[in-house]
Coordinates of C-alpha atoms in Angstrom, one line a residue:
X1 CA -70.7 23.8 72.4
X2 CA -67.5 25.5 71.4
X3 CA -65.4 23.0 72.9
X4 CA -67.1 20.2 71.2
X5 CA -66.8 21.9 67.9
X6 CA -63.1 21.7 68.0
X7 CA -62.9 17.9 69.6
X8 CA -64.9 17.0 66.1
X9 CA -62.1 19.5 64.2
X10 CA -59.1 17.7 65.8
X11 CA -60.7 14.0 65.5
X12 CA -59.4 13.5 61.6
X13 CA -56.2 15.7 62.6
X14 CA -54.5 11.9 63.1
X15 CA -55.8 10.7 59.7
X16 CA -54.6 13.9 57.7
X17 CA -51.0 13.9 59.7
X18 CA -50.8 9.7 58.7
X19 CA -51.9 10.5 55.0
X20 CA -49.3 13.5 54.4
X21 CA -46.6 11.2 55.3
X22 CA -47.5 7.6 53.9
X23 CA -44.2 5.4 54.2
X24 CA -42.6 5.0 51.0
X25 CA -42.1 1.5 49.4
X26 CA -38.3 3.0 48.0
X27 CA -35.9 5.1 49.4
X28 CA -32.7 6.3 48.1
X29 CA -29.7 8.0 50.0
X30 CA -27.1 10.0 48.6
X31 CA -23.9 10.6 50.9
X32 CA -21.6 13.2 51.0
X33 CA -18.7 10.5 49.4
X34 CA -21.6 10.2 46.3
X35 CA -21.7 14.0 46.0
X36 CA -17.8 14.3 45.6
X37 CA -17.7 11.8 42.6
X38 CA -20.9 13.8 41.0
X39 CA -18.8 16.8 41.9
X40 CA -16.3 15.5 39.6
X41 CA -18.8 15.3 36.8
X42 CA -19.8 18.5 37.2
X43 CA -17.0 20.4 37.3
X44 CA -16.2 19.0 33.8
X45 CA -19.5 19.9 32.8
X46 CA -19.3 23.3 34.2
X47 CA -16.0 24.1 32.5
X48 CA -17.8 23.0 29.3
X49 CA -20.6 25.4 29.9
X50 CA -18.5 28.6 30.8
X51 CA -16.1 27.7 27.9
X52 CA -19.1 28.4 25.3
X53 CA -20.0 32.3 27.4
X54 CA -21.1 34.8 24.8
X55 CA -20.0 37.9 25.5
X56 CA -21.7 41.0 23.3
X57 CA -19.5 43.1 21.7
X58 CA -17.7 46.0 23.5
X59 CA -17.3 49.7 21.7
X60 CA -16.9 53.1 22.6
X61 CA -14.8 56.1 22.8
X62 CA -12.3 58.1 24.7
X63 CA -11.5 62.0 23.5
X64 CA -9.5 60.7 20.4
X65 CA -9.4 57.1 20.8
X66 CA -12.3 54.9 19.3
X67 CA -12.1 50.9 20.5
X68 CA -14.3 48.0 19.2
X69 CA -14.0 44.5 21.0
X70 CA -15.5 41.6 19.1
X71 CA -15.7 37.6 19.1
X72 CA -14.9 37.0 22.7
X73 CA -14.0 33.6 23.1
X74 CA -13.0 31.9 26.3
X75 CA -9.8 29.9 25.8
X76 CA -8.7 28.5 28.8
X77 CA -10.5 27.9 32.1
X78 CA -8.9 26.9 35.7
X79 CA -11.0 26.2 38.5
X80 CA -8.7 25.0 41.1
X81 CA -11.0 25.2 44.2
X82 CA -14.5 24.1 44.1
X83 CA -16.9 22.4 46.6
X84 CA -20.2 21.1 46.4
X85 CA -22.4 20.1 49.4
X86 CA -25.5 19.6 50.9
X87 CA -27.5 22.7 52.7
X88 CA -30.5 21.4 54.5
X89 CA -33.4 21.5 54.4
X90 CA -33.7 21.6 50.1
X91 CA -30.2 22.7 48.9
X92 CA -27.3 21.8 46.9
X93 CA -24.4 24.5 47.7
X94 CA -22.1 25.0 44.7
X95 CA -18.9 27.1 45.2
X96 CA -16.2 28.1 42.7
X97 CA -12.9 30.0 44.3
X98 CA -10.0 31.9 42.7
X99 CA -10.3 30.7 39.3
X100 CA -9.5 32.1 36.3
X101 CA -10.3 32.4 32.7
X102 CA -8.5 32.8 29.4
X103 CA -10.2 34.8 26.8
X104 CA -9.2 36.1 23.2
X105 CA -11.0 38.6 21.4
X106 CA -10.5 40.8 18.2
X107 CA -9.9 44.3 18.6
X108 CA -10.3 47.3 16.2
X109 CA -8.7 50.3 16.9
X110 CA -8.4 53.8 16.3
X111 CA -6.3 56.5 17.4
X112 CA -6.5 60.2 15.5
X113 CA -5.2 58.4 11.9
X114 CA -3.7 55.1 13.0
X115 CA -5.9 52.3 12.5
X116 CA -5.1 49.2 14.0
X117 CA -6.9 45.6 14.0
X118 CA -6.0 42.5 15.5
X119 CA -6.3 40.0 18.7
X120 CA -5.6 40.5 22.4
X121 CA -5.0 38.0 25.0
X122 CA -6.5 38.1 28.3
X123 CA -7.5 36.8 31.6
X124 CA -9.8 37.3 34.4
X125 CA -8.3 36.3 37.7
X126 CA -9.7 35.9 41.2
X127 CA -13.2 34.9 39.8
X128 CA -15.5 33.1 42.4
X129 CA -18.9 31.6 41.8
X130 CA -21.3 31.2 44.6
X131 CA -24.8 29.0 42.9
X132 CA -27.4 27.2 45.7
X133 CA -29.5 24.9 43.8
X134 CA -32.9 24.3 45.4
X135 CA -34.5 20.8 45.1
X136 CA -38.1 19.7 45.0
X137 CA -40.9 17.8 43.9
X138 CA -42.7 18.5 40.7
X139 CA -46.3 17.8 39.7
X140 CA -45.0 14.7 37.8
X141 CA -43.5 13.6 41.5
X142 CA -40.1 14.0 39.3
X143 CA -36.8 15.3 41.1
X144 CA -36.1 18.6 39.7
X145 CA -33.8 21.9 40.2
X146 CA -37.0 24.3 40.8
X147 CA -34.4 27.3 42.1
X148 CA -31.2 28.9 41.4
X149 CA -29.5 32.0 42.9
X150 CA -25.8 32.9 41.3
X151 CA -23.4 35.6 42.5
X152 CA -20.6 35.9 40.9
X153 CA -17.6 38.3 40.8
X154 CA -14.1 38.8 38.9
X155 CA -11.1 40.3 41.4
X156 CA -8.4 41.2 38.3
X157 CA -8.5 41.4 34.4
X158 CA -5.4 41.8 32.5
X159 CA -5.1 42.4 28.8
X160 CA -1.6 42.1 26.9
X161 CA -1.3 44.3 23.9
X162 CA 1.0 44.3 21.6
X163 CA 2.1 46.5 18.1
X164 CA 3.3 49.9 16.8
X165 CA 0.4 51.5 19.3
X166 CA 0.8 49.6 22.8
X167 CA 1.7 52.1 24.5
X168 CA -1.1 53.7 23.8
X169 CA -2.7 50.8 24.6
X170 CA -1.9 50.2 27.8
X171 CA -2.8 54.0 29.1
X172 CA -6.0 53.8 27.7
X173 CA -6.9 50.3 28.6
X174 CA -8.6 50.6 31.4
X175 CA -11.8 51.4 29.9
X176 CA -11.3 48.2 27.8
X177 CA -10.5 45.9 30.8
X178 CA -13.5 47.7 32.7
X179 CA -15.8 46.8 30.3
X180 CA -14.7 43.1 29.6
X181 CA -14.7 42.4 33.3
X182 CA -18.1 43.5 34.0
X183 CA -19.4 42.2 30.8
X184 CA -17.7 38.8 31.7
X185 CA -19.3 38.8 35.4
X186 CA -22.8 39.0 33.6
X187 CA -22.6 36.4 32.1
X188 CA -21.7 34.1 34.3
X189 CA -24.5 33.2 36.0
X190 CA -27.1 33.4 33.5
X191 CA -24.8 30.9 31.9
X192 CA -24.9 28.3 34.9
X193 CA -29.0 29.0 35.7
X194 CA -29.4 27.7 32.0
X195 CA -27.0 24.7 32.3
X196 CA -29.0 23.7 35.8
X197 CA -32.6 25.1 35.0
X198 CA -32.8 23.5 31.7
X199 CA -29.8 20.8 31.3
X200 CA -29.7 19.5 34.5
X201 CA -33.4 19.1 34.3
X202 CA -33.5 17.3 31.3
X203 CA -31.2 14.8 32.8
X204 CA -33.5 14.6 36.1
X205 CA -35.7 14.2 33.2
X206 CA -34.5 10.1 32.6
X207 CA -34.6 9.2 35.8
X208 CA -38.2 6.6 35.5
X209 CA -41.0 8.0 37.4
X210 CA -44.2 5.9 35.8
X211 CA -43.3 3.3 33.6
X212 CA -44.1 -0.3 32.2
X213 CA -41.6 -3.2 33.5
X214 CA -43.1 -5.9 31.2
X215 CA -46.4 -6.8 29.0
X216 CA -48.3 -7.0 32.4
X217 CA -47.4 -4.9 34.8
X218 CA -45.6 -1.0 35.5
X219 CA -44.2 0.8 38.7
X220 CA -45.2 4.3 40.3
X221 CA -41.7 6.0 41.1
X222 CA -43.2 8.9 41.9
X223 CA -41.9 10.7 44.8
X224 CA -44.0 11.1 47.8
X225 CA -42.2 14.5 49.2
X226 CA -39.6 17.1 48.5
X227 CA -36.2 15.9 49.2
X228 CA -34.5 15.6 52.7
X229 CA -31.4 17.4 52.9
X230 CA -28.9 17.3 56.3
X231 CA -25.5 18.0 56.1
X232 CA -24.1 14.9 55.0
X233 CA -27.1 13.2 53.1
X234 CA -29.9 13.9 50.6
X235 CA -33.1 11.3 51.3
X236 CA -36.0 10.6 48.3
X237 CA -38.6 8.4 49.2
X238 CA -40.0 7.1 46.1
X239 CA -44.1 5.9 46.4
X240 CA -42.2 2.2 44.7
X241 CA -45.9 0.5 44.1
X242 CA -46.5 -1.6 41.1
X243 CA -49.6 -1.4 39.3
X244 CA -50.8 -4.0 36.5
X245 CA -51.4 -2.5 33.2
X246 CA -55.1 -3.1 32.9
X247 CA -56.0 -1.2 36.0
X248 CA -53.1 1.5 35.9
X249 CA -55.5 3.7 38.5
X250 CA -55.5 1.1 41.1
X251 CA -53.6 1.9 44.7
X252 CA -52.4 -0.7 47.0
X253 CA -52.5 0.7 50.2
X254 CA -49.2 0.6 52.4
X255 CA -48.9 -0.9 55.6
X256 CA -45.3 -2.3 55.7
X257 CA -42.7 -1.0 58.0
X258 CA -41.0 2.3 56.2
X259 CA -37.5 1.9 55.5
X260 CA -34.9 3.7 57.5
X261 CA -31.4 4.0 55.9
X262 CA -29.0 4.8 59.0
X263 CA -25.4 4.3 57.0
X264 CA -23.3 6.7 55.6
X265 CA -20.2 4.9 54.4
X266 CA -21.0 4.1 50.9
X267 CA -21.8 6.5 48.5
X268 CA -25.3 5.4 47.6
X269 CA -28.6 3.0 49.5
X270 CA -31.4 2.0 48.2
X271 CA -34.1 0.3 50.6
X272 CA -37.0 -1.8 50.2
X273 CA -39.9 -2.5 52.1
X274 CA -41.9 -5.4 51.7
X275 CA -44.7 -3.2 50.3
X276 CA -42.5 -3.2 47.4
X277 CA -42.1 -6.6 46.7
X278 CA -45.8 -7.0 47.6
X279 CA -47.3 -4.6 45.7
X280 CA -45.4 -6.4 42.6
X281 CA -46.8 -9.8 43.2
X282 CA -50.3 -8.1 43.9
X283 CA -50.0 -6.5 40.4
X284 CA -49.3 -9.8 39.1
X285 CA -52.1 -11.7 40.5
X286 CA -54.2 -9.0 39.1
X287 CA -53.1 -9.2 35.9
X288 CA -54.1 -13.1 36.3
X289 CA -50.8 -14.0 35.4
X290 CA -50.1 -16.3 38.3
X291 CA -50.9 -19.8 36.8
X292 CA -50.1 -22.8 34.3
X293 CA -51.7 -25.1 32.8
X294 CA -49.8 -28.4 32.1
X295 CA -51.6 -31.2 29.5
X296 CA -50.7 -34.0 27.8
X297 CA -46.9 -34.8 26.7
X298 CA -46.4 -31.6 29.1
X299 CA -46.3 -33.6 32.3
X300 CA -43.9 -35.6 33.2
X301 CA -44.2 -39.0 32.4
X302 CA -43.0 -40.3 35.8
X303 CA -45.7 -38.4 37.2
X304 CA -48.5 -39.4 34.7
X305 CA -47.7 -42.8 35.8
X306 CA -48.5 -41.7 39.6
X307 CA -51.3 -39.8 39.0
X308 CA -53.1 -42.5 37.2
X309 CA -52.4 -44.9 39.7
X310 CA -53.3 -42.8 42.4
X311 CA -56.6 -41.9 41.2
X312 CA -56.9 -45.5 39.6
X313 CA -60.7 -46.5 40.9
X314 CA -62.0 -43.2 39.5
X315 CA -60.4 -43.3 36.6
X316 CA -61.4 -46.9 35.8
X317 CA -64.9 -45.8 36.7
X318 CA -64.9 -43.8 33.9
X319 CA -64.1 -46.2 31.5
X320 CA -64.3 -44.8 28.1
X321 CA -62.2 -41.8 29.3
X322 CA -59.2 -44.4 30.8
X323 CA -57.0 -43.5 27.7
X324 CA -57.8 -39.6 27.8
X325 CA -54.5 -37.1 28.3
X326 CA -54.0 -35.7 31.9
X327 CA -54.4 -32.1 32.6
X328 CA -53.2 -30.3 35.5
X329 CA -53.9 -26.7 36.2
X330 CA -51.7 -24.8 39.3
X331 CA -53.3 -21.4 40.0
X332 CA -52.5 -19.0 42.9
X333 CA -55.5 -18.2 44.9
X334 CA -54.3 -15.2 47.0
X335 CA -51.5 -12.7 46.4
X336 CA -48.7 -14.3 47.4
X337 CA -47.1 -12.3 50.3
X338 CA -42.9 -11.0 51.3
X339 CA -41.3 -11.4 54.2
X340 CA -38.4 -10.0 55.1
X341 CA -35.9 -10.8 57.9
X342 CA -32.3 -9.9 58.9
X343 CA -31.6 -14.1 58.6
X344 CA -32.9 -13.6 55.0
X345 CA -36.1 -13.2 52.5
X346 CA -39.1 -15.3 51.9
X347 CA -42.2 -15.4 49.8
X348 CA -45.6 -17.5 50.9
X349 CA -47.6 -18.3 48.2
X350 CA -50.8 -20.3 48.6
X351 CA -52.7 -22.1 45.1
X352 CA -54.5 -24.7 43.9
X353 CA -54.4 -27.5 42.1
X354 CA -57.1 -29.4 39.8
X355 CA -56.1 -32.2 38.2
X356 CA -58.1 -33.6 35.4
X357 CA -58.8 -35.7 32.8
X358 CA -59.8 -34.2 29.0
X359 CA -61.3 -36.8 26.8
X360 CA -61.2 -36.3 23.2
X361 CA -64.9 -34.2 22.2
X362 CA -66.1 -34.5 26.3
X363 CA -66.2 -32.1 28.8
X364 CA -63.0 -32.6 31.4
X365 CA -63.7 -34.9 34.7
X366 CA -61.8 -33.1 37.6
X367 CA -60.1 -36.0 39.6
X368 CA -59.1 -33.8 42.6
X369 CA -58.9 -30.4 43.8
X370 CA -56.2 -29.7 46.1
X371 CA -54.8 -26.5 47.8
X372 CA -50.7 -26.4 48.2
X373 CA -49.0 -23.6 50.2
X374 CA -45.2 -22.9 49.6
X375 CA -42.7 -20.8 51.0
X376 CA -40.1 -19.2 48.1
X377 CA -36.2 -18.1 49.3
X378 CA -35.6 -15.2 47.3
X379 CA -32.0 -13.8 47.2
X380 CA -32.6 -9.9 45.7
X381 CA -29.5 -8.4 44.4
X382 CA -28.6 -5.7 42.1
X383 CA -26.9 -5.4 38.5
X384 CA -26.2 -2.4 36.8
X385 CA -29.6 -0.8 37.7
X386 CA -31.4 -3.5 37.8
X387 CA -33.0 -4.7 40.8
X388 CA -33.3 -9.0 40.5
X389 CA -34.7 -11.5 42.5
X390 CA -33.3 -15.4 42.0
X391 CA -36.5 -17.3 43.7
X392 CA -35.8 -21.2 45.5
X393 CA -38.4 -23.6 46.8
X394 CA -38.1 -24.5 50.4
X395 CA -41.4 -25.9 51.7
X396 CA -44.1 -27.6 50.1
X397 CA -47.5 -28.9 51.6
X398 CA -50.2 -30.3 49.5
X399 CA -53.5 -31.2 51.3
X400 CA -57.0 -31.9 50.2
X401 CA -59.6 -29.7 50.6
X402 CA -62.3 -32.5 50.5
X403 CA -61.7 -34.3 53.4
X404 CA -58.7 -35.6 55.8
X405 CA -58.9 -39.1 54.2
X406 CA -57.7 -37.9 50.7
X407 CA -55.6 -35.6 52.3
X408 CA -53.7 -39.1 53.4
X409 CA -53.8 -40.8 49.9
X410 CA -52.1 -37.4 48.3
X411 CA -49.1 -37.3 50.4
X412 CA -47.3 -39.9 48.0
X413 CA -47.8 -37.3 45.6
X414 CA -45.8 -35.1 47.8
X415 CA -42.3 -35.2 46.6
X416 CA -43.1 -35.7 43.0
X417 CA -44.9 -32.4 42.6
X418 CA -42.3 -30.7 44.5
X419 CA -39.8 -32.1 42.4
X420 CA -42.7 -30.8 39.3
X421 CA -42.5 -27.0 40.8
X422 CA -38.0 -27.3 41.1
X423 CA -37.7 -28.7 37.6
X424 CA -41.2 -27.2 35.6
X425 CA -42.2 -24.2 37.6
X426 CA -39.7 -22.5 39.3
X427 CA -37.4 -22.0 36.3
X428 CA -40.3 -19.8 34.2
X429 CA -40.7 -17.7 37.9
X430 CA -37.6 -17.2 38.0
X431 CA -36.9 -16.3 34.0
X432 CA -39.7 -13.8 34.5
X433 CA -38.2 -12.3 37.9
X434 CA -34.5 -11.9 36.7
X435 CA -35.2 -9.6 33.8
X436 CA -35.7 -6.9 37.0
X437 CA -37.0 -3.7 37.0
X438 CA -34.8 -0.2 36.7
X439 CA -33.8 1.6 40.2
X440 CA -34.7 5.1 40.1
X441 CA -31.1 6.6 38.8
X442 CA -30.7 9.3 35.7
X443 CA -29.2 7.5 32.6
X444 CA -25.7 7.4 32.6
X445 CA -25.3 6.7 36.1
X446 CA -24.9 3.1 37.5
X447 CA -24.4 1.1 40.7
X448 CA -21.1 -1.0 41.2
X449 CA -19.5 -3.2 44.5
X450 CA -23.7 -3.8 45.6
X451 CA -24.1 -5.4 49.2
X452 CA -27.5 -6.1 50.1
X453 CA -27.8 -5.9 53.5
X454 CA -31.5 -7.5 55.1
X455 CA -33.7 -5.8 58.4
X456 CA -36.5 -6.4 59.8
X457 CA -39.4 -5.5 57.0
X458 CA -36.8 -3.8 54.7
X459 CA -33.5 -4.4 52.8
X460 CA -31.2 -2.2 52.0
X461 CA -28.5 -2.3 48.8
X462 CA -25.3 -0.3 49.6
X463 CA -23.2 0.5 46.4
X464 CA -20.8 3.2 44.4
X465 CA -21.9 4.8 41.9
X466 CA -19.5 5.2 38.8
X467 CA -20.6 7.5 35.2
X468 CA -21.1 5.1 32.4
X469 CA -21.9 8.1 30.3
X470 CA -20.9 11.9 30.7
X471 CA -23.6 14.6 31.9
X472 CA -22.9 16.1 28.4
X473 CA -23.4 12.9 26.3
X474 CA -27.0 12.5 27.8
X475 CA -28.0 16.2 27.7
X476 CA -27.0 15.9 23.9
X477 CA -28.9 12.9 23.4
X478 CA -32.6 14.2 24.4
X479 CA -31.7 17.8 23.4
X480 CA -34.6 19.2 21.1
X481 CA -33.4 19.3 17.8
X482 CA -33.3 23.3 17.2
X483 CA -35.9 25.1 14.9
X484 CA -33.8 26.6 11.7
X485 CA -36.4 28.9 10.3
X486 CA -35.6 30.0 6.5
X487 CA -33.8 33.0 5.8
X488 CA -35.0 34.9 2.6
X489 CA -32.4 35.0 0.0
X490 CA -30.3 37.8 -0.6
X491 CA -31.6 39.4 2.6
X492 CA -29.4 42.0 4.3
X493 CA -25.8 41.1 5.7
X494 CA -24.6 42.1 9.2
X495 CA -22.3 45.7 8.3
X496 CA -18.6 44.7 9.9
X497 CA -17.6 47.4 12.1
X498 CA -16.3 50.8 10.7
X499 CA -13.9 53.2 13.1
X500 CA -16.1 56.6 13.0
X501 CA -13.5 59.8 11.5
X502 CA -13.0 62.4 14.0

């Protein structure tokens, strides 16, 4: 009894394993060569964050001597060695060594009856910064810094005085310099866990998660998992389903083959599966969107002409309606589906078409009904951000779904309706599909040199990555404007700083 309790506890073990890790339609790889140029861009930033430190004031006293150290500002910064890497499993590992920092500060002094106020110079050498940033999925399925840990430390502070007491000065500045550096070292760290907590994350923020690509249709960026981190590579597989807009809840499942990324040369890759592309023409075909209707002066003259003479005896039949306009109606019947192959990428699509005639004040008189199944190149490539696919008819079959006979009388319709889908058809697909859809990338951040590169039931788009816009630029551009509550007037000023008397 016992044992068959745990066969029927182990039978959906399978089924939970296979739903914890669904393949994702996306995935993106960062390489350690991508890491070095967003190194770059955040050293600058860094250096930006540490040049705006506040340090609180520093006062106190020593037997006779009274000091009060004010409006710290850091002047200078020089981070000569720094290195940023991946940590598996979660981690980004930033390091700062031996760098130094430039302050000025305002002093007020006072020594038995000599009072003395001015500005001092001076610098914190040997500093070294030692942040791990830990990456992970949010609620929203968003990428996001959920962890920092900080050490920092300062090896040497030097302040140069100057005036009638610097002697003085100098004996007694130890308790000055003491102060400074550990007030400095404090400060630090709080200073980067804001700038990656909460600016970081506001740029992780722009990166498009669930969001509309046109009038009829959106796509579910949502990561599937934390992050993937080895030594040289950070993985995010991204759930990459469209949805149409009427039924935003719906869920395609996936079945396609889950994209591996096995390269490491460029600095970013982005694969596909044909989920992807599928899920997009499913959301399509959804959203009924998948046919056109052509009537009248619409149809090409040339084929008018054919049509009429090909359905001659039933048109003549109907005798009063011999004049009417021609109306033909091309509708996809199924989803159409996406191959892809390492010799290239193809679409089937399979429709219908009804051709009719619409008599002025009289119901229509359907002259045939006839199925057509077409196979679409489609050459996917990548501008900017933009993923876009250029579509280009290969095969065409038209065949009646009546009967074999008219099957045979259709096929001199053959090349004219082919040549209907190059010169009417193809050209509104292919306006529609080259508009793209945006590639899962924070804003300010774009691909350049894109190879697309096809496998077997994935593609994958190797590129660079260069900063069209600076970490700081973006952060200021979606920062909350600040509350600026009202002061009373004529409340109390701030006292400036008096030296007590002995």
């Amino acid at each position: 009894m016992a044992a068959g309790s745990c066969l029927l506890l182990l039978i959906p073990l399978p089924w939970l394993l296979a739903a914890s890790h669904s393949p994702p339609g996306c995935k993106i790889r960062i390489t350690s060569k991508g890491l070095d140029l967003v190194k770059q861009e955040g050293l600058r930033f860094v250096e930006q964050e540490l040049q705006n430190i506040t340090v609180s004031d520093l006062h106190g006293k020593e037997g006779q001597f009274h000091y009060n150290i004010s409006q710290v500002k850091v002047m200078d910064l020089q981070l000569a060695f720094s290195d940023l890497h991946f940590q598996p499993q979660q981690h980004l590992v930033f390091n700062i060594s031996n760098a130094s920092i430039s302050l000025r500060f305002r002093r007020q002094l006072l020594y038995w009856f000599f009072y003395d106020i001015g500005s001092i110079n001076a610098s914190a050498d040997g500093v070294h910064i030692h942040t791990v940033l830990q990456l992970a999925k949010d609620e929203a399925g968003r990428l996001k810094i959920s962890n920092i840990t900080c050490n920092a430390s300062i090896a040497r502070m030097h302040a140069g005085f100057s005036g009638t007491l610097r002697k003085v000065y100098e004996f007694l500045s130890t308790f000055i310099v003491t102060g400074m550096r550990f007030l400095l070292s404090q400060q630090i760290c709080p200073s980067l866990e804001h700038a990656s907590l909460v600016l970081l994350n506001s740029v992780l923020d722009t990166v498009p998660v669930r969001n509309y690509v046109d009038e009829h249709i959106g796509i579910d960026y949502s990561l599937l998992r934390d992050p993937a981190v080895s030594t040289d590579t950070l993985d995010l597989d991204f759930k990459g389903m469209f949805f149409p807009r009427a039924k935003e809840d719906q869920e395609l499942q996936n079945h396609a083959v889950e994209p591996v990324i096995k390269e490491t040369e460029r600095m970013v890759y982005v694969a596909f599966s044909e989920y992807f592309f599928d899920s997009a023409m499913h959301a399509y075909f959804q959203a009924g969107v998948l046919a056109i209707e052509l009537q009248g002066e619409k149809v090409p003259k040339d084929l008018e002409v054919l049509l009429r003479a090909t359905f001659f005896g039933t048109i003549f039949m109907l005798s009063p309606a011999v004049d009417a306009p021609l109306r033909l109606v091309l509708q996809v019947s199924a989803p159409p589906r996406c191959t892809i192959k390492p010799s290239g990428t193809s679409v089937s699509v399979s429709a219908f078409l009804n051709i009719s005639l619409v008599p002025t004040g009289r119901p229509a008189v359907q002259l045939s009904s006839m199925a057509m199944e077409t196979k679409l190149s489609a050459k996917v490539f990548l501008q900017g951000k933009a993923l876009r696919v250029q579509l280009d008819l290969r095969r065409f079959r038209i065949y009646s779904k009546q009967s074999a006979l008219e099957s045979l009388a259709l096929f001199s319709l053959q090349a004219p309706l082919k040549t209907l889908l190059q010169l009417t058809i193809m050209p509104i697909i292919n306006e529609r599909t080259k508009r793209g859809v945006q590639i899962p990338l924070p804003e300010g951040m774009d691909f350049t040199k894109e190879v697309v590169t096809n496998h077997a039931g994935f593609l994958t788009v190797g590129a660079d990555l260069h900063f069209s816009k600076g970490l700081r630029e973006v952060i200021e551009k979606y920062r909350p404007a600040p509350a600026t509550p009202s002061a009373p007037a004529g409340g109390p000023q701030s006292p400036e700083w008096t030296p007590a008397s002995s």
